[in-house]
Every structure is written in C-alpha cells, then in structure tokens.
Amino acid sequence: MSLRDVHPCDPAPTALARRGFLGRTAGAAVGFFLVGSCGDQSPAFRSKRYTIDKDKKWSQVDAQDAGWLLLTVQGERLGAEVVRVSETIKTSDGGSGSTVRLLTDTVTVNTMAMGHPTGPTKTYDFTPNGTADVPVWILQVGNGVFVGVEPELSTDTALAVKKHSPFPHTAVMSMLEGGSKNMAEAQSYARITYEAMDSSYAQGSAETVAARIGTMLHSLRD
C-alpha cells in the first residue's frame, strides 16, 4: 500500500500523513507506507490504556471521543516525519537511466501444524507434516532493492538478508501481498518462542527462504 492509496477521509494517522506528504510534494510523488515491525503495533498515543492501582489490580481506561485528539496529533507527527525524511533524499541525473526490475520466484519449504500459544511452555511438537510454496518478490530500483515475502520474518532473518545483499540499499518487507503468520528463525524453535509456536512453517524455513533471496539478489547484480 502507498500513502496515495489512503483516502483523505480515513480517520487514521496514515491518512493525515498522506495529506502532509502529498501536500508538500504537490501530489507528484508516491511513498510506500511500511510499518516498522510485524504483528501488533504499539502507537505512541492510545485512547485505550491499561492502569494498575495501589493493590496491583489492572483495568482498562478509555478516553472515548477525546481520543480523536490523540489520533490527530499522532497523524500530524507521522506526516511531519515523513516530509522531513523525504526532504533529505537526494537524486542523481534527475532519476533518468535508473534500472527498474522486478524478479519473482517461489521457495518450497516444510510446514507443520500451526499452534495457538497462550503462554510459555517447555515442550512443543514441531514435527513437519507437509510442504508449501513461499512467493518472493524483489524490486530493484537503481542501487536499491525491496525484498518482499508473505510470512512475517524475524529481525534476525531480515538482517541476514541485508548483510549478504550485494546492493548498498536493501529493504526487507514482510506480509507483502497478504500474510501467512510467522516464519521464525531456527533458534526460535530451539527456544520454543511464541513466533515458532504461532507458525505453520517448520524449522529451517526462514533460512531456506533467505538463501534463495540471496541467490536472486546476486543474479540481479551479476
């Protein structure tokens, strides 16, 4: 999704950011709206919040209609930051001659039964019971690439992709063209983490996908 895709009447920070961004660029630029992490987001300002009293009992407090002010402030700050960052971007040769290529592929990985973790545990069955094809998209724009997959990759996997990328600028995106829950790195299965239990992908899947992405990136650079 891009900032251009968010309707101006949407009561969301992204809509406010969109207006600020397009207003400063005269509507001539397209900016991707990419969240900083997968899973549940934690906004800086929230209308609903949890409080704990002196007896250590927690309850939820809702600002109700007053929360719209928090939403407005959050959107304005998000929009201002988008504009600030966009103004630091420097282009060369007016953008002419830049290579733009899209490379796609699929990777077959092992799967397992997805769990529904409700709390920590010391044992879990991660036995593979099938296979699945994982689509991969790589968009090259000049000396930068956008790498996208459907599953939610861990930060460790994304950093590994960036580390072995032959491009100076590599952005790794999860939940592209939909979503298919977590694809945890190998150590998460050994540690029996939430991400591993909440996944339908067997141990080693993330490493298999990262290796294929590396091969695809180098094929674009060769």
XYZ file of C-alpha atoms in Angstrom:
222
model
C 0.000 0.000 0.000
C 1.226 3.528 -0.677
C 0.304 6.765 1.047
C -1.595 7.667 -2.102
C -3.935 4.694 -1.512
C -5.234 6.017 1.819
C -8.415 8.005 1.375
C -8.261 11.560 2.866
C -11.405 10.895 4.931
C -9.953 7.818 6.648
C -9.800 8.588 10.396
C -6.283 7.200 10.744
C -2.775 8.594 11.238
C -1.803 7.270 7.804
C -4.435 9.449 6.173
C -3.096 12.518 7.966
C 0.444 11.584 6.983
C -0.711 11.136 3.400
C -2.166 14.621 3.264
C 1.016 16.152 4.652
C 3.236 14.190 2.275
C 1.241 14.820 -0.899
C 0.703 18.435 0.055
C 4.437 19.069 0.242
C 5.170 17.136 -2.954
C 2.262 18.587 -4.984
C 0.897 15.070 -5.381
C 3.744 14.162 -7.742
C 5.428 11.553 -5.550
C 4.449 8.104 -4.330
C 5.570 6.973 -0.898
C 5.294 3.447 0.482
C 3.605 3.101 3.859
C 5.594 0.321 5.522
C 5.163 -0.492 9.211
C 8.298 -0.725 11.300
C 7.531 -4.228 12.523
C 5.125 -7.106 12.060
C 2.420 -8.168 14.463
C 0.594 -5.914 16.876
C 1.583 -2.282 16.720
C 2.014 -0.069 19.778
C 1.204 3.565 18.892
C 2.820 6.357 20.859
C -0.619 7.680 21.858
C -3.547 5.385 22.601
C -7.144 6.135 23.505
C -7.388 2.859 25.431
C -4.722 2.174 28.008
C -4.169 -0.077 30.988
C -3.614 1.200 34.521
C -2.570 -0.537 37.751
C -3.845 0.628 41.126
C -2.177 0.503 44.541
C -3.453 -3.057 45.055
C -1.746 -4.152 41.822
C -5.073 -4.651 40.056
C -5.213 -3.596 36.436
C -8.064 -2.088 34.469
C -8.612 -0.519 31.069
C -9.299 3.196 30.693
C -10.916 4.547 27.519
C -10.624 8.236 26.591
C -13.539 7.738 24.154
C -14.187 10.790 21.927
C -11.255 12.660 23.477
C -9.060 10.046 21.830
C -9.593 11.677 18.434
C -7.234 14.456 19.542
C -4.541 11.873 20.228
C -5.140 10.412 16.774
C -4.819 13.834 15.156
C -1.568 14.642 16.968
C -0.130 11.240 16.112
C -1.036 11.674 12.443
C 0.472 15.158 12.314
C 3.721 13.934 13.834
C 3.860 10.963 11.482
C 3.204 13.203 8.483
C 5.827 15.739 9.574
C 8.418 12.980 9.945
C 7.581 11.576 6.507
C 8.101 15.016 4.987
C 11.334 15.584 6.947
C 12.839 12.323 5.735
C 11.662 12.861 2.137
C 13.414 16.227 2.049
C 16.750 14.565 2.828
C 16.548 12.339 -0.256
C 18.980 13.333 -2.975
C 18.656 12.068 -6.528
C 21.207 11.924 -9.332
C 20.732 12.631 -13.059
C 17.122 13.530 -12.438
C 16.356 9.847 -11.918
C 16.869 9.074 -15.604
C 18.596 5.860 -16.536
C 17.920 4.104 -13.231
C 17.389 0.367 -13.538
C 13.930 -0.812 -12.505
C 13.411 -4.568 -12.499
C 11.002 -6.974 -10.796
C 12.167 -10.517 -10.058
C 9.817 -13.157 -8.648
C 10.246 -16.742 -7.554
C 8.820 -19.328 -5.147
C 10.572 -21.372 -2.477
C 9.308 -24.752 -1.260
C 9.649 -25.202 2.499
C 8.480 -27.705 5.091
C 5.320 -26.972 7.068
C 3.818 -28.094 10.375
C 0.577 -27.693 12.290
C 0.103 -24.099 13.443
C -0.362 -23.749 17.176
C -2.233 -21.214 19.264
C 0.145 -20.397 22.120
C -1.434 -18.966 25.247
C 1.652 -18.875 27.431
C 5.218 -20.149 27.909
C 5.890 -23.891 27.675
C 8.917 -26.180 27.954
C 7.810 -28.692 25.315
C 6.266 -28.417 21.865
C 5.850 -30.620 18.799
C 7.477 -29.004 15.750
C 7.275 -32.123 13.555
C 6.976 -31.266 9.809
C 3.878 -32.650 8.107
C 3.910 -31.177 4.612
C 5.298 -28.526 2.275
C 4.276 -25.085 0.991
C 5.438 -22.664 -1.699
C 6.533 -19.248 -0.460
C 6.430 -16.439 -3.064
C 9.325 -13.964 -3.168
C 9.288 -10.555 -4.831
C 12.364 -8.392 -5.410
C 12.031 -4.913 -6.909
C 15.288 -3.304 -7.966
C 15.358 0.474 -8.270
C 18.839 1.623 -9.213
C 21.258 0.624 -6.455
C 18.477 -0.318 -4.065
C 16.171 -3.308 -3.731
C 12.885 -4.037 -1.978
C 12.605 -7.687 -0.926
C 9.114 -8.906 -0.043
C 7.562 -12.145 1.235
C 4.150 -13.101 2.650
C 5.263 -14.515 6.029
C 6.310 -12.371 8.972
C 10.111 -12.640 9.047
C 12.109 -12.098 12.206
C 14.556 -9.219 12.504
C 17.436 -11.720 12.532
C 16.361 -13.127 9.150
C 15.920 -9.663 7.646
C 19.347 -8.574 8.897
C 20.905 -11.716 7.426
C 19.356 -10.879 4.046
C 20.675 -7.316 4.249
C 24.139 -8.479 5.327
C 24.559 -10.792 2.328
C 22.908 -8.483 -0.204
C 25.223 -7.192 -2.955
C 23.212 -3.945 -3.054
C 24.127 -0.921 -0.896
C 20.451 -0.338 -0.063
C 18.223 -3.316 0.827
C 14.766 -3.112 2.402
C 13.137 -6.336 3.617
C 9.333 -6.340 3.806
C 7.008 -8.892 5.397
C 3.310 -9.558 4.768
C 3.554 -8.496 1.124
C 0.517 -9.360 -0.995
C -1.222 -10.739 2.059
C 0.135 -12.515 5.093
C 0.816 -16.016 6.386
C 1.792 -15.506 10.023
C 5.261 -16.046 11.475
C 8.288 -17.640 9.849
C 10.696 -17.764 12.765
C 14.465 -18.213 12.584
C 15.948 -21.573 13.632
C 16.888 -20.583 17.184
C 13.264 -19.710 17.995
C 12.316 -23.369 17.630
C 15.089 -24.396 19.997
C 13.881 -21.792 22.486
C 10.189 -22.640 21.907
C 9.241 -19.000 21.375
C 5.810 -17.569 20.600
C 6.861 -16.928 16.993
C 7.818 -20.575 16.456
C 4.650 -21.963 18.051
C 2.480 -19.476 16.163
C 3.940 -20.548 12.814
C 2.854 -23.064 10.190
C 6.406 -23.215 8.834
C 8.856 -25.845 10.086
C 12.312 -25.127 11.479
C 14.771 -24.084 8.771
C 12.163 -22.468 6.516
C 13.396 -18.935 7.158
C 16.967 -19.905 6.381
C 15.868 -21.651 3.158
C 13.946 -18.558 2.021
C 16.830 -16.226 2.975
C 19.257 -18.351 0.947
C 17.017 -18.209 -2.130
C 16.641 -14.450 -1.729
C 20.428 -14.153 -1.622
C 20.737 -16.087 -4.879
C 18.107 -13.895 -6.518
C 19.816 -10.690 -5.350
C 23.160 -11.783 -6.752
C 21.531 -12.720 -10.065
C 20.288 -9.139 -10.354
C 23.748 -7.771 -9.606
C 25.657 -10.052 -11.998
